[in-house]
Each structure stands twice: as C-alpha cells, then as structure tokens.
Amino acid sequence: MANALDSFFGAMSDPTRRAVIERLARGPASVSELHAPHAMALPTFMRHLKVLEDTGIVRSIKKGRVRTCHIDPEPLIAVQGWLAWQKEIWENRLGRMDALATSQEHFDD
Amino acid sequence: MANALDSFFGAMSDPTRRAVIERLARGPASVSELHAPHAMALPTFMRHLKVLEDTGIVRSIKKGRVRTCHIDPEPLIAVQGWLAWQKEIWENRLGRMDALATSQEHFDD
C-alpha cells in the first residue's frame, strides 16, 4: 500500500499528468488525442504517460497502430480512502474536543 | 490551484511525510515527538517537515524552545475535491454508457 500511495501521489504531482487524468475521466482516448493539447515533444509526453501507467491508474490497449488509453479507478479509490481516513480521524478529534469543551462548560455552571 | 495540487501531491508522495500527517491528524505534536519514530537524522526529518509546511497542510508555532505542529485541513479538502470531481465525471460517464446499453437493448427487442 505504501508503494501504491507513493507512486499515485507522485504521478498526480504534475499538471500534465493531471490533465491526462481529467481528459480520460471523460472517456478513453488515443495517445495522439491525449498528446494534442500539450506543447511538448511526443517522447516527453510518453514519459508522462508511462508514469501514469506504472501507477496503474492509466491502462492502454494497442490495436493496429493506435494505442488507446483508459482510466482504471482502483488507485484513485485507494487514495480517496487514505485521505478520507485522515479527515475522519481529524474530525473525530475535533468532535471530542467540542464534547470536552461542552462538558467543561457544564462543569463550570 | 495548479501549484497547490502540484505541491500537495508531491508532499504526499513520501511515506515519512504521510506518517507525519497520520500522526498530526490525531492531534498537535512537537517536532521531537514527530521525529521520534523515524530512523533518520533530525536535519533530514526537518526537510520533510519543511515540504509539508510549504504546502500549507502543516503549520507550526514556536513557544520558547518547543515548536508545535498541527494540521491545516484546507489543502486536504481542495485535493479531495479534485479527486471527487474526477470520480464524478467518470461515474457519470459510466452511468450514461449503462443508459445507452439499456436503450440499445430496448431497441433490439
């Protein structure tokens, strides 16, 4: 799990790679379609795609000369789980502090 | 927003930094308390803390010789928003595909 989070967060720390995810969330696309809006050489873009494929969030299928990419949501769901877990612990803590403050008020009465 | 996501995802891509967030979700802690479970030199650990402070997710207050750190949840909420947005687009798309498949079945009847 540690490695999956490392690589997912690392992959998402780049705006080009997030743009690819935003595009693929709308549906599968070929490598050329994904590359088109980005002002960078194809080999540079392919390195970004490889980072995304290595995390497992992007998968691709080659048919003839066209490689089509799509999202695999598994890593996204795992990461949302981690973030939600942190938020829950943090909110529970705030909830306990509120409860403590309220009971303290009653004690002061 | 692009920069905030860059730096947040970059910060979260390291297991030491995620461990600090997991600890601070449970409540504020001094730098020494945060450092204790990590088998690394203090200056190395301080660099990790600085990355977290630079993203805004960790804030610290120095009182006398003790620096106490706490979480600021703003960046976490922004990132959860981005992930949830991608998931929503993706799920809506799957929903439309289901609807299309269903209407196609009716058409075939």
XYZ file of C-alpha atoms in Angstrom:
218
model
C 0.000 0.000 0.000
C 2.852 2.387 0.869
C 4.299 1.994 -2.617
C 0.929 2.426 -4.312
C 0.351 5.703 -2.439
C 3.933 6.872 -3.171
C 3.544 6.312 -6.881
C -0.028 7.624 -7.137
C 0.737 10.866 -5.288
C 3.983 11.256 -7.256
C 2.114 10.745 -10.546
C -0.542 13.313 -9.590
C 2.025 15.991 -8.612
C 2.465 17.016 -12.279
C -0.068 19.254 -14.119
C 0.386 17.452 -17.482
C -0.382 14.111 -15.856
C -3.413 15.536 -14.023
C -4.651 16.958 -17.354
C -4.407 13.453 -18.883
C -6.483 12.051 -15.990
C -9.049 14.864 -16.380
C -9.298 14.041 -20.093
C -9.546 10.263 -19.565
C -12.218 10.690 -16.869
C -14.420 11.823 -19.798
C -13.705 8.632 -21.781
C -10.932 6.638 -23.488
C -8.599 8.428 -25.923
C -5.729 7.577 -28.243
C -2.178 8.658 -27.404
C -2.318 11.258 -30.242
C -5.553 12.739 -28.873
C -4.082 12.907 -25.391
C -0.853 14.483 -26.671
C -2.531 17.112 -28.926
C -3.285 19.816 -26.289
C 0.210 19.615 -24.786
C 3.032 21.763 -26.169
C 5.749 19.190 -25.672
C 7.614 16.619 -27.770
C 5.914 13.220 -28.060
C 8.741 11.337 -26.264
C 8.442 13.719 -23.288
C 4.672 13.211 -23.252
C 5.127 9.428 -23.482
C 7.292 9.542 -20.359
C 4.390 11.197 -18.508
C 2.023 8.506 -19.806
C 4.444 5.812 -18.648
C 4.449 7.262 -15.105
C 0.630 7.067 -15.129
C 0.660 3.504 -16.490
C 3.224 2.465 -13.866
C 0.842 3.569 -11.069
C -1.948 1.532 -12.671
C -4.351 4.474 -12.972
C -3.992 4.518 -16.778
C -4.147 1.382 -18.885
C -3.783 1.116 -22.640
C -4.618 -1.306 -25.423
C -2.841 -1.308 -28.776
C -4.932 -2.161 -31.828
C -3.051 -1.902 -35.105
C -1.099 1.350 -34.932
C -3.377 3.038 -32.428
C -2.836 2.824 -28.664
C -5.999 3.709 -26.746
C -5.785 4.712 -23.083
C -8.420 4.463 -20.378
C -8.650 5.026 -16.622
C -8.536 2.248 -14.061
C -10.126 3.817 -10.960
C -8.658 1.372 -8.395
C -5.677 3.563 -7.333
C -7.928 6.641 -7.186
C -10.319 4.862 -4.845
C -7.420 3.689 -2.622
C -6.096 7.243 -2.335
C -9.522 8.709 -1.637
C -9.774 6.111 1.125
C -6.494 7.250 2.685
C -7.477 10.946 2.527
C -10.965 10.260 3.899
C -9.429 8.213 6.733
C -7.151 11.123 7.744
C -10.048 13.558 7.564
C -12.225 11.265 9.701
C -9.587 10.900 12.438
C -9.087 14.648 12.402
C -12.815 15.425 12.543
C -13.421 12.851 15.310
C -10.684 14.568 17.279
C -12.345 17.972 16.796
C -15.671 16.363 17.781
C -14.114 15.044 21.019
C -12.625 18.482 21.730
C -16.078 20.073 21.255
C -17.604 17.484 23.594
C -14.881 18.192 26.165
C -15.407 21.953 25.872
C -19.184 21.471 26.329
C -18.758 19.211 29.384
C -16.278 21.733 30.789
C -18.915 24.470 30.399
C -21.413 22.316 32.335
C -18.771 21.689 34.997
C -18.279 25.449 35.321
C -22.033 26.013 35.795
C -4.820 25.884 -7.882
C -2.419 24.010 -10.200
C 0.514 24.852 -7.917
C -1.384 23.899 -4.770
C -2.196 20.483 -6.257
C 1.416 20.055 -7.500
C 2.862 20.726 -4.082
C 0.223 18.785 -2.132
C 0.540 15.645 -4.260
C 4.342 15.975 -4.244
C 4.329 16.281 -0.445
C 2.096 13.228 -0.042
C 4.254 11.018 -2.310
C 6.686 10.283 0.533
C 5.924 7.725 3.301
C 7.684 9.746 6.043
C 5.588 12.801 5.211
C 2.378 10.737 5.120
C 3.301 9.290 8.539
C 3.632 12.844 9.894
C 0.153 13.689 8.546
C -1.274 10.473 10.043
C 0.256 11.442 13.420
C -0.927 15.064 13.280
C -4.465 14.012 12.300
C -4.610 12.645 15.883
C -3.604 15.997 17.381
C -0.775 18.562 17.536
C 2.763 17.364 18.336
C 6.191 18.846 18.915
C 8.950 18.411 16.325
C 10.760 15.996 18.698
C 7.621 13.863 19.111
C 7.116 13.785 15.343
C 10.760 12.901 14.729
C 10.985 10.139 17.387
C 9.522 7.209 15.366
C 11.672 7.966 12.298
C 15.137 6.455 11.951
C 16.692 9.472 10.249
C 18.848 12.434 11.236
C 16.932 15.472 12.528
C 18.043 17.758 9.644
C 16.707 15.204 7.113
C 13.435 14.997 9.025
C 13.236 18.813 9.180
C 13.455 18.940 5.385
C 10.394 16.669 5.197
C 8.567 18.942 7.658
C 9.512 21.973 5.574
C 7.972 20.357 2.452
C 4.746 19.857 4.429
C 4.804 23.427 5.775
C 5.416 24.776 2.251
C 2.198 23.106 1.010
C 0.283 24.685 3.910
C -1.020 21.354 5.255
C 1.226 21.578 8.327
C 1.591 24.744 10.376
C 3.773 25.274 13.431
C 4.040 27.625 16.383
C 7.251 28.124 18.348
C 6.911 28.731 22.068
C 10.182 29.035 23.905
C 12.357 26.188 22.601
C 9.467 23.941 21.539
C 7.977 24.065 18.047
C 4.488 22.512 17.959
C 2.989 21.387 14.650
C -0.661 20.984 13.686
C -2.660 20.210 10.553
C -4.400 22.816 8.437
C -7.025 20.823 6.522
C -7.569 23.355 3.685
C -5.186 21.712 1.144
C -6.562 18.256 2.020
C -10.106 19.442 1.307
C -9.032 21.009 -2.022
C -7.388 17.758 -3.116
C -10.337 15.644 -2.034
C -12.444 17.984 -4.155
C -10.281 17.402 -7.230
C -10.323 13.607 -6.779
C -14.083 13.540 -6.141
C -14.636 15.696 -9.244
C -12.684 13.232 -11.438
C -14.556 10.297 -9.933
C -17.911 12.017 -10.527
C -17.174 12.733 -14.198
C -16.006 9.153 -14.630
C -19.056 7.662 -12.874
C -21.471 9.921 -14.801
C -19.855 8.678 -17.992
C -20.327 5.038 -16.905
C -23.934 5.905 -15.981
C -24.560 7.301 -19.476
C -22.973 4.188 -21.010
C -25.294 1.972 -18.936
C -28.288 4.053 -20.044
C -27.146 3.755 -23.657
C -26.685 -0.009 -23.338
C -30.164 -0.326 -21.783
C -31.831 1.774 -24.507
C -29.936 -0.270 -27.113
C -31.363 -3.469 -25.562
C -34.881 -1.993 -25.847
C -34.142 -1.032 -29.448
C -33.068 -4.649 -30.142
C -36.343 -6.008 -28.647
